[in-house]
Amino acid sequence: MRLQRADGQARQPISDEEGAGVPASASKSAPALGRMEVLPRESGQEEQTPLAGRRRSFAPGWAADCYAYYRTVILISMFLGYLLYYFNRKTFSFLMPSVMEEIELDKEELGLITSSQTLAYAISKFASGVLSDQLSARWLFSVGLFIIGGINIIFSWSSSVMVFTGLWFLNGLGQGFGWPPCAKVLRKWFEPSQFGTWWAVLSCSMNLAGSLGPIVTTVLAEYYSWRTIISVSGGVCMGFAFVCVLLVKNEPSDVGLPSIESGGKKGKGNKNTPNDESTLKEFLLSPYLWVLSMSYLVVFGVKIACTDWGQLFLMQEKGQSAMMGSSYMSALEVGGFAGSIAAGLLSDRAVARHGLGTHGNPRHGLLLTMMAGMTVSMYLFRVTITAEIPKDDPLWVTALHPVSVLTGLSEKEIWILTLGAAFGFSSYGPIALFGVIANESAPSNYCGMSHAIVALMANVGAFLAGLPFSAIAKHYSWDTAFWVAEVICALTTVSFFLLRNMRTKMGRVHKKTD
């Protein structure tokens, strides 16, 4: 049979060899993107069939270009969109000094406002993860962005503490619709061997907003009121929500491209590939889901403990200045940025080499290494930094002396910054990996819920790092509180190591796949 386009030009059939590099299902499942007619054979006329609903093969180079274009547009749109999500989550914190100059707010009132958002965010993020499996991720992401933009504008018109609290609670509800849709779209558009890298890149939008946000708002506050800044920020959010509706696509089939999940595996097709979907009961009874959740609870809780209380620990028990405490926090964030990217890149290479199976996960090796790094860096932070000057120089002082001469900083300052960067690197990496693993190990119809459950457990860990952790420090000492966190992190690492080869595929596993 000879193929011809509507413009009369003949088109040669595409061989299997020419289709390399394009998902295997491309020639079978891609909807027609142009008109195609059936021409008669050499002998006898063959009746033309309706063009509607016809499917055709397309050139692999053209398909690859389409994938590259849509992936780039979607990733940039979600990166900027989530950057706006995070910036508008923190605008009140960034502008708090300016707000307090106009409105008298005490510490308890400030805590009430910010805590209301945290509570709402934890609830909303779980609900959004469940809804993202049922609703359009594109609309969920865009509607959430539009809502928080509108709430920020109304916030800028207010002056009452109770109104602030209520509006910031609603802001937290809208914030929960940001990340779960991003996770679902990433899984649909990127191969397993790329998933971790782009997950880490997208998560860096938070680091970028968190690092540039205070600087930008501080500069703008010199020229404009805090009300104007929050209002304009909300307006930008609402406007960009429409951009996301237009540019973000839920999955390749929305634009006529073959599915990554169905066509990403090597082989002669996927006619006999078992369905990846499971029932809710099968999914929730997966032991690995709860192993992952409990491990994430500990890792995220320990990370929050160090970021929230590390500065006070340095100042109150280690005799360091406020500037040194702030520098430690900055070094931690810089290390966290590098750790997220490294975790994604290195774990994706492991997946590319070994592939994903039903038992174990190629990302476990890097995950365990970084969890061990958290424990070691916490131990060194607690033990090696002292208020007194030791009589004999420790080994790290001798090793860092040349760097001290070059930078003009003392060996102790360099050591504190190094430990901060090391802890940030080894804690943000696992945080990125837990989300990736929860998403890719879940059945395709529950990937959003899987991420929602582990994220909810992480928020439980964040809560435990607040009042319970500070209560230990109050009744004993900061040193004891950090020792408890250190021991729990070490025990969790050992436990996860012993369970690393358990069945990691959640939900139903067909005998053929197993």
Coordinates of C-alpha atoms in Angstrom, one line a residue:
M1 CA 0.0 0.0 0.0
R2 CA 1.3 3.5 -0.9
L3 CA 0.5 6.5 1.4
Q4 CA -0.2 9.9 0.2
R5 CA -0.8 13.2 2.0
A6 CA -3.6 15.5 1.1
D7 CA -1.3 17.8 -0.8
G8 CA -0.5 15.0 -3.2
Q9 CA 3.0 14.2 -2.2
A10 CA 3.9 10.6 -1.7
R11 CA 5.1 9.5 1.8
Q12 CA 7.3 6.5 2.3
P13 CA 6.4 4.0 5.0
I14 CA 8.6 4.1 8.1
S15 CA 10.6 1.0 9.0
D16 CA 11.0 -0.4 12.5
E17 CA 14.7 0.5 12.4
E18 CA 13.9 4.2 11.6
G19 CA 11.7 4.3 14.6
A20 CA 14.5 4.0 17.1
G21 CA 14.5 6.7 19.8
V22 CA 10.8 7.1 19.7
P23 CA 8.5 5.3 22.2
A24 CA 7.5 1.9 20.8
S25 CA 3.8 2.7 20.8
A26 CA 4.3 5.7 18.5
S27 CA 3.2 3.9 15.4
K28 CA 0.2 2.3 17.0
S29 CA -1.2 4.8 19.4
A30 CA -0.5 8.3 18.1
P31 CA -3.6 10.1 16.8
A32 CA -3.4 11.4 13.3
L33 CA -1.9 14.9 13.2
G34 CA -2.5 15.5 9.5
R35 CA -4.7 14.1 6.7
M36 CA -3.7 10.8 5.2
E37 CA -5.3 9.0 2.3
V38 CA -5.2 5.4 1.1
L39 CA -4.3 5.2 -2.6
P40 CA -5.2 2.2 -4.8
R41 CA -2.9 -0.7 -5.3
E42 CA -1.5 -1.3 -8.8
S43 CA -4.4 -3.4 -9.7
G44 CA -8.0 -2.6 -8.7
Q45 CA -9.4 0.4 -6.9
E46 CA -9.5 0.4 -3.1
E47 CA -12.3 2.5 -1.6
Q48 CA -11.2 5.4 0.6
T49 CA -12.1 5.1 4.3
P50 CA -13.1 8.0 6.5
L51 CA -10.2 10.1 7.8
A52 CA -11.7 10.8 11.2
G53 CA -10.2 8.6 13.9
R54 CA -7.5 7.2 11.6
R55 CA -4.0 6.6 13.1
R56 CA -0.7 6.7 11.3
S57 CA 3.0 6.4 11.8
F58 CA 5.2 9.5 11.8
A59 CA 8.8 10.3 11.2
P60 CA 10.9 9.6 14.4
G61 CA 12.8 12.9 14.0
W62 CA 9.6 14.8 13.9
A63 CA 8.3 13.0 17.0
A64 CA 11.5 13.6 18.9
D65 CA 11.3 17.3 18.1
C66 CA 7.7 17.4 19.4
Y67 CA 8.7 15.7 22.6
A68 CA 11.6 18.1 23.1
Y69 CA 9.4 21.1 22.4
Y70 CA 6.6 20.2 24.7
R71 CA 8.9 19.0 27.5
T72 CA 10.8 22.3 27.4
V73 CA 7.6 24.4 27.4
I74 CA 5.9 22.4 30.1
L75 CA 8.9 22.3 32.4
I76 CA 9.6 26.1 32.1
S77 CA 5.9 26.8 32.7
M78 CA 5.7 24.7 35.8
F79 CA 9.1 26.0 37.1
L80 CA 8.0 29.6 36.9
G81 CA 4.5 28.7 38.1
Y82 CA 5.8 26.9 41.2
L83 CA 8.3 29.6 41.8
L84 CA 5.3 32.0 42.0
Y85 CA 3.5 29.5 44.3
Y86 CA 6.4 29.5 46.7
F87 CA 7.1 33.2 46.6
N88 CA 3.4 34.0 47.3
R89 CA 3.6 31.4 50.2
K90 CA 6.4 33.4 51.8
T91 CA 5.5 37.0 51.0
F92 CA 4.2 37.7 54.5
S93 CA 7.3 36.3 56.0
F94 CA 9.5 38.2 53.6
L95 CA 7.7 41.5 54.4
M96 CA 7.0 40.9 58.1
P97 CA 9.2 43.8 59.2
S98 CA 7.4 46.2 56.9
V99 CA 4.0 44.9 58.1
M100 CA 5.0 45.4 61.7
E101 CA 5.9 49.0 61.1
E102 CA 2.3 49.7 60.1
I103 CA 0.4 47.2 62.2
E104 CA 1.2 46.2 65.8
L105 CA 1.7 42.5 65.9
D106 CA 3.2 40.5 68.7
K107 CA 5.0 37.2 68.4
E108 CA 2.0 35.1 69.2
E109 CA -0.1 36.8 66.5
L110 CA 2.7 36.4 64.0
G111 CA 2.9 32.7 64.9
L112 CA -0.9 32.3 64.6
I113 CA -0.9 33.7 61.1
T114 CA 2.0 31.6 59.8
S115 CA 0.8 28.4 61.6
S116 CA -2.6 28.7 60.0
Q117 CA -1.0 28.5 56.6
T118 CA 1.2 25.5 57.6
L119 CA -1.9 23.6 58.9
A120 CA -3.9 24.3 55.7
Y121 CA -1.0 23.4 53.5
A122 CA -0.6 20.0 55.1
I123 CA -4.3 19.2 54.6
S124 CA -4.5 20.6 51.1
K125 CA -1.4 18.9 49.8
F126 CA -2.8 15.5 50.8
A127 CA -6.2 16.3 49.3
S128 CA -4.5 17.6 46.1
G129 CA -2.5 14.4 45.8
V130 CA -5.6 12.3 45.8
L131 CA -7.5 14.7 43.5
S132 CA -4.6 14.7 41.0
D133 CA -5.3 11.1 40.2
Q134 CA -8.9 11.9 39.3
L135 CA -8.8 15.5 37.8
S136 CA -6.7 17.3 35.2
A137 CA -3.3 18.2 36.7
R138 CA -3.1 21.2 34.4
W139 CA -6.3 22.7 35.7
L140 CA -5.5 21.8 39.3
F141 CA -2.1 23.5 39.1
S142 CA -3.5 26.6 37.3
V143 CA -6.6 27.0 39.5
G144 CA -4.5 26.8 42.7
L145 CA -2.2 29.5 41.3
F146 CA -5.1 31.7 40.5
I147 CA -6.7 31.3 43.9
I148 CA -3.5 32.2 45.9
G149 CA -3.0 35.2 43.7
G150 CA -6.5 36.5 44.4
I151 CA -6.1 35.8 48.1
N152 CA -2.9 37.7 48.3
I153 CA -4.6 40.7 46.7
I154 CA -7.4 40.6 49.3
F155 CA -4.7 40.2 52.0
S156 CA -3.2 43.4 50.9
W157 CA -6.4 45.2 51.7
S158 CA -6.7 43.9 55.2
S159 CA -5.5 45.1 58.6
S160 CA -7.1 42.7 61.2
V161 CA -5.2 39.9 62.8
M162 CA -8.1 37.5 62.5
V163 CA -8.7 38.4 58.8
F164 CA -4.9 37.9 58.2
T165 CA -5.1 34.5 59.8
G166 CA -8.2 33.4 57.8
L167 CA -6.8 34.6 54.5
W168 CA -3.4 33.0 55.1
F169 CA -5.2 29.8 56.0
L170 CA -6.9 30.0 52.6
N171 CA -3.6 30.7 51.0
G172 CA -2.3 27.5 52.5
L173 CA -5.2 25.6 51.0
G174 CA -4.4 27.0 47.6
Q175 CA -0.7 26.2 48.0
G176 CA -1.4 22.5 48.3
F177 CA -2.5 22.4 44.6
G178 CA 1.0 23.2 43.4
W179 CA 3.4 20.2 43.7
P180 CA 1.2 17.1 43.3
P181 CA 0.1 18.1 39.8
C182 CA 3.7 18.8 38.9
A183 CA 4.7 15.3 40.1
K184 CA 2.0 13.7 37.9
V185 CA 2.9 15.7 34.8
L186 CA 6.6 14.9 35.2
R187 CA 5.8 11.2 35.4
K188 CA 3.7 11.3 32.3
W189 CA 6.2 13.3 30.2
F190 CA 9.6 11.9 31.2
E191 CA 11.2 8.4 31.1
P192 CA 12.1 6.7 34.4
S193 CA 15.8 7.3 33.7
Q194 CA 15.1 11.1 33.4
F195 CA 12.4 11.4 36.1
G196 CA 14.7 12.1 39.1
T197 CA 16.8 14.7 37.3
W198 CA 13.8 16.8 36.2
W199 CA 12.1 16.4 39.5
A200 CA 15.2 17.8 41.2
V201 CA 15.4 20.7 38.7
L202 CA 11.7 21.6 39.2
S203 CA 12.1 21.5 43.0
C204 CA 14.9 24.0 42.7
S205 CA 12.3 26.6 41.9
M206 CA 11.7 26.7 45.7
N207 CA 15.4 27.3 46.4
L208 CA 15.4 30.1 43.9
A209 CA 12.3 31.8 45.3
G210 CA 13.5 31.3 48.8
S211 CA 16.9 32.8 48.2
L212 CA 15.9 35.7 45.9
G213 CA 12.6 36.4 47.6
P214 CA 14.0 38.2 50.7
I215 CA 16.4 40.3 48.6
V216 CA 13.7 41.3 46.0
T217 CA 11.1 42.2 48.6
T218 CA 13.6 44.1 50.8
V219 CA 14.7 46.2 47.8
L220 CA 11.1 46.9 46.7
A221 CA 10.1 47.8 50.2
E222 CA 12.4 50.8 50.0
Y223 CA 10.2 52.3 47.3
Y224 CA 6.8 50.7 47.7
S225 CA 4.5 49.7 50.5
W226 CA 4.1 46.1 51.6
R227 CA 0.5 46.2 50.4
T228 CA 1.6 47.2 46.9
I229 CA 4.2 44.4 46.7
I230 CA 1.8 41.7 47.9
S231 CA -1.0 42.9 45.6
V232 CA 1.3 43.0 42.5
S233 CA 2.7 39.6 43.3
G234 CA -0.8 38.2 43.5
G235 CA -1.8 39.9 40.2
V236 CA 1.2 38.2 38.5
C237 CA 0.1 34.9 40.0
M238 CA -3.4 35.2 38.6
G239 CA -2.1 36.3 35.2
F240 CA 0.4 33.4 35.0
A241 CA -2.3 30.9 35.9
F242 CA -3.8 31.5 32.4
V243 CA -0.4 30.9 30.8
C244 CA -0.2 27.6 32.6
V245 CA -3.7 26.6 31.3
L246 CA -2.5 27.2 27.8
L247 CA 1.0 25.7 27.9
V248 CA 0.9 22.8 30.4
K249 CA -0.3 19.5 29.0
N250 CA -1.3 16.6 31.2
E251 CA 0.3 13.9 29.1
P252 CA 1.7 13.2 25.6
S253 CA -1.6 11.8 24.3
D254 CA -3.1 15.3 24.8
V255 CA -1.1 16.5 21.8
G256 CA -1.1 13.3 19.7
L257 CA 2.1 11.8 21.0
P258 CA 2.5 8.2 22.3
S259 CA 2.5 7.6 26.0
I260 CA 5.9 7.4 27.8
E261 CA 4.6 4.8 30.3
S262 CA 3.2 2.5 27.7
G263 CA 5.9 3.0 25.1
G264 CA 9.0 3.6 27.1
K265 CA 10.1 0.0 27.5
K266 CA 12.2 -1.8 25.0
G267 CA 10.7 -4.7 23.2
K268 CA 8.5 -5.6 20.3
G269 CA 5.4 -3.8 21.6
N270 CA 3.2 -3.8 24.5
K271 CA 0.2 -5.8 23.6
N272 CA 0.8 -8.3 26.4
T273 CA 2.0 -5.7 28.9
P274 CA 0.0 -6.1 32.1
N275 CA -2.2 -3.2 33.3
D276 CA -0.3 -1.1 35.8
E277 CA -3.5 -0.1 37.7
S278 CA -4.4 -1.5 41.1
T279 CA -7.3 -1.2 43.6
L280 CA -7.1 1.2 46.5
K281 CA -6.9 -1.7 49.0
E282 CA -4.0 -3.3 47.1
F283 CA -2.2 0.0 47.1
L284 CA -2.7 0.9 50.7
L285 CA -1.7 -2.6 51.9
S286 CA 1.7 -2.3 50.2
P287 CA 4.3 -2.6 53.0
Y288 CA 6.8 -0.5 51.0
L289 CA 4.5 2.5 51.0
W290 CA 4.7 2.6 54.8
V291 CA 8.4 1.9 55.0
L292 CA 8.9 4.8 52.6
S293 CA 6.6 7.0 54.6
M294 CA 8.2 6.4 58.0
S295 CA 11.6 6.9 56.6
Y296 CA 10.5 10.2 55.0
L297 CA 9.0 11.2 58.3
V298 CA 12.3 10.8 60.1
V299 CA 14.5 12.4 57.4
F300 CA 12.2 15.4 56.9
G301 CA 11.8 15.8 60.7
V302 CA 15.5 15.8 61.3
K303 CA 16.1 18.3 58.5
I304 CA 13.4 20.7 59.9
A305 CA 15.0 20.3 63.3
C306 CA 18.4 21.4 62.0
T307 CA 17.0 24.3 59.9
D308 CA 14.7 25.6 62.6
W309 CA 16.8 25.2 65.7
G310 CA 20.4 24.9 64.4
Q311 CA 21.0 28.6 64.6
L312 CA 19.8 28.8 68.2
F313 CA 22.0 25.7 69.0
L314 CA 25.0 27.5 67.7
M315 CA 24.3 30.7 69.5
Q316 CA 23.1 29.4 72.9
E317 CA 25.3 26.4 73.5
K318 CA 28.2 26.7 71.1
G319 CA 29.0 30.4 71.8
Q320 CA 28.7 31.5 68.1
S321 CA 27.5 34.9 66.9
A322 CA 24.2 35.6 65.2
M323 CA 26.0 36.3 62.0
M324 CA 27.7 32.9 62.2
G325 CA 24.3 31.3 62.8
S326 CA 22.8 33.0 59.7
S327 CA 25.8 32.0 57.6
Y328 CA 25.4 28.4 58.7
M329 CA 21.8 28.5 57.5
S330 CA 22.8 30.0 54.1
A331 CA 25.5 27.3 53.7
L332 CA 22.9 24.7 54.4
E333 CA 20.6 26.0 51.6
V334 CA 23.5 26.2 49.1
G335 CA 24.4 22.6 49.9
G336 CA 20.7 21.6 49.6
F337 CA 20.5 23.1 46.1
A338 CA 23.5 21.0 45.0
G339 CA 22.2 17.9 46.8
S340 CA 18.9 18.0 45.1
I341 CA 20.4 18.2 41.6
A342 CA 23.1 15.6 42.4
A343 CA 20.5 13.2 43.8
G344 CA 18.4 13.4 40.6
L345 CA 21.2 13.1 38.2
L346 CA 23.1 10.3 39.9
S347 CA 20.0 8.2 40.7
D348 CA 18.7 8.6 37.1
R349 CA 22.0 7.1 35.9
A350 CA 21.5 4.1 38.2
V351 CA 18.0 3.6 36.9
A352 CA 19.3 3.9 33.3
R353 CA 21.9 1.2 34.0
H354 CA 19.7 -1.3 36.0
G355 CA 16.1 -0.4 35.2
L356 CA 13.2 -0.5 37.6
G357 CA 12.0 -3.9 38.9
T358 CA 9.5 -5.2 41.4
H359 CA 12.1 -5.6 44.2
G360 CA 14.6 -3.1 45.3
N361 CA 15.3 0.2 43.6
P362 CA 18.4 1.5 41.9
R363 CA 18.0 4.8 43.8
H364 CA 18.3 3.1 47.2
G365 CA 22.1 3.1 47.2
L366 CA 22.4 6.9 46.8
L367 CA 19.5 7.4 49.2
L368 CA 21.2 5.3 51.9
T369 CA 24.5 7.0 51.4
M370 CA 23.0 10.5 51.8
M371 CA 21.0 9.4 54.9
A372 CA 24.3 8.1 56.4
G373 CA 25.8 11.5 55.5
M374 CA 23.1 13.3 57.4
T375 CA 23.9 11.3 60.6
V376 CA 27.7 11.9 60.2
S377 CA 27.4 15.6 59.6
M378 CA 25.0 16.0 62.6
Y379 CA 27.4 14.1 64.8
L380 CA 30.4 16.3 63.7
F381 CA 28.2 19.4 64.1
R382 CA 27.3 18.5 67.7
V383 CA 30.7 17.2 68.9
T384 CA 33.4 19.2 67.1
I385 CA 32.0 22.7 67.5
T386 CA 32.7 24.0 71.0
A387 CA 32.5 27.4 72.7
E388 CA 35.9 27.0 74.2
I389 CA 39.2 27.1 72.3
P390 CA 40.8 23.6 72.5
K391 CA 44.4 23.4 73.8
D392 CA 45.5 21.2 70.9
D393 CA 44.3 22.0 67.4
P394 CA 42.0 19.3 66.1
L395 CA 42.7 17.6 62.8
W396 CA 40.1 19.7 60.9
V397 CA 41.8 22.9 62.1
T398 CA 45.1 21.9 60.6
A399 CA 43.5 20.8 57.4
L400 CA 41.5 24.0 57.0
H401 CA 44.4 26.4 57.8
P402 CA 45.5 27.0 54.2
V403 CA 41.9 27.8 53.3
S404 CA 41.7 30.2 56.3
V405 CA 44.7 32.0 55.0
L406 CA 43.2 32.4 51.6
T407 CA 39.7 33.5 52.6
G408 CA 40.4 35.5 55.8
L409 CA 37.9 33.4 57.7
S410 CA 38.8 31.5 60.8
E411 CA 39.2 27.7 60.7
K412 CA 36.1 27.4 63.0
E413 CA 34.0 29.5 60.7
I414 CA 35.0 27.6 57.6
W415 CA 34.3 24.3 59.5
I416 CA 30.8 25.4 60.5
L417 CA 30.0 26.5 57.0
T418 CA 31.4 23.2 55.6
L419 CA 29.2 21.2 58.0
G420 CA 26.2 23.3 57.1
A421 CA 26.7 22.7 53.4
A422 CA 27.4 19.0 54.0
F423 CA 24.1 18.6 56.0
G424 CA 22.2 20.5 53.4
F425 CA 23.6 18.3 50.6
S426 CA 22.9 15.1 52.4
S427 CA 19.4 16.1 53.6
Y428 CA 17.8 17.8 50.5
G429 CA 19.0 14.9 48.3
P430 CA 16.9 12.2 50.2
I431 CA 13.9 14.6 50.3
A432 CA 13.9 14.8 46.5
L433 CA 14.5 11.0 46.2
F434 CA 11.6 10.0 48.5
G435 CA 9.2 11.9 46.4
V436 CA 10.5 10.4 43.2
I437 CA 10.5 6.9 44.5
A438 CA 7.0 7.2 46.0
N439 CA 5.7 8.4 42.6
E440 CA 7.4 5.9 40.3
S441 CA 6.8 2.9 42.6
A442 CA 3.0 3.5 42.8
P443 CA 0.4 2.1 40.4
S444 CA -0.3 4.6 37.6
N445 CA -3.8 5.3 39.0
Y446 CA -2.5 6.1 42.5
C447 CA 0.8 7.9 41.9
G448 CA -0.7 11.2 43.1
M449 CA -2.1 9.6 46.3
S450 CA 1.3 7.9 46.9
H451 CA 3.1 11.2 46.9
A452 CA 0.3 12.7 49.0
I453 CA 0.7 10.0 51.7
V454 CA 4.5 10.2 52.1
A455 CA 4.3 14.1 52.0
L456 CA 1.7 14.0 54.8
M457 CA 4.0 11.8 56.9
A458 CA 6.8 14.3 56.2
N459 CA 4.6 17.0 57.6
V460 CA 4.1 14.9 60.7
G461 CA 7.9 14.8 61.0
A462 CA 8.0 18.6 60.7
F463 CA 5.5 18.9 63.5
L464 CA 7.5 16.6 65.7
A465 CA 10.6 18.8 65.0
G466 CA 8.7 21.7 66.5
L467 CA 7.2 21.4 70.0
P468 CA 8.4 17.9 71.0
F469 CA 12.0 18.7 69.9
S470 CA 12.0 22.1 71.6
A471 CA 10.5 20.4 74.8
I472 CA 13.5 18.1 75.0
A473 CA 15.9 21.0 74.6
K474 CA 14.0 22.9 77.3
H475 CA 14.1 20.1 79.9
Y476 CA 17.6 18.9 79.0
S477 CA 19.7 20.8 76.5
W478 CA 20.0 21.5 72.8
D479 CA 22.9 19.0 72.7
T480 CA 20.6 16.2 74.0
A481 CA 17.8 17.1 71.6
F482 CA 20.2 16.9 68.6
W483 CA 21.7 13.7 70.0
V484 CA 18.2 12.2 70.0
A485 CA 17.6 13.3 66.4
E486 CA 21.0 11.9 65.4
V487 CA 20.3 8.4 66.9
I488 CA 16.8 8.2 65.3
C489 CA 18.3 9.1 61.9
A490 CA 21.0 6.4 62.3
L491 CA 18.5 3.7 63.3
T492 CA 16.3 4.7 60.4
T493 CA 19.2 4.4 58.0
V494 CA 20.1 0.9 59.3
S495 CA 16.5 -0.3 59.1
F496 CA 16.1 1.0 55.6
F497 CA 19.4 -0.7 54.6
L498 CA 18.1 -4.0 55.9
L499 CA 14.8 -3.6 53.9
R500 CA 16.4 -2.2 50.7
N501 CA 15.6 -5.3 48.6
M502 CA 12.0 -5.8 49.7
R503 CA 9.2 -5.6 47.1
T504 CA 9.1 -2.0 46.0
K505 CA 6.3 -2.2 43.4
M506 CA 3.2 -1.0 45.2
G507 CA -0.2 -2.4 44.5
R508 CA -0.9 -5.4 42.2
V509 CA 2.1 -7.2 40.6
H510 CA 1.2 -9.6 37.9
K511 CA 2.9 -13.0 37.9
K512 CA 4.5 -12.4 34.5
T513 CA 6.0 -9.1 35.6
D514 CA 7.2 -10.5 39.0

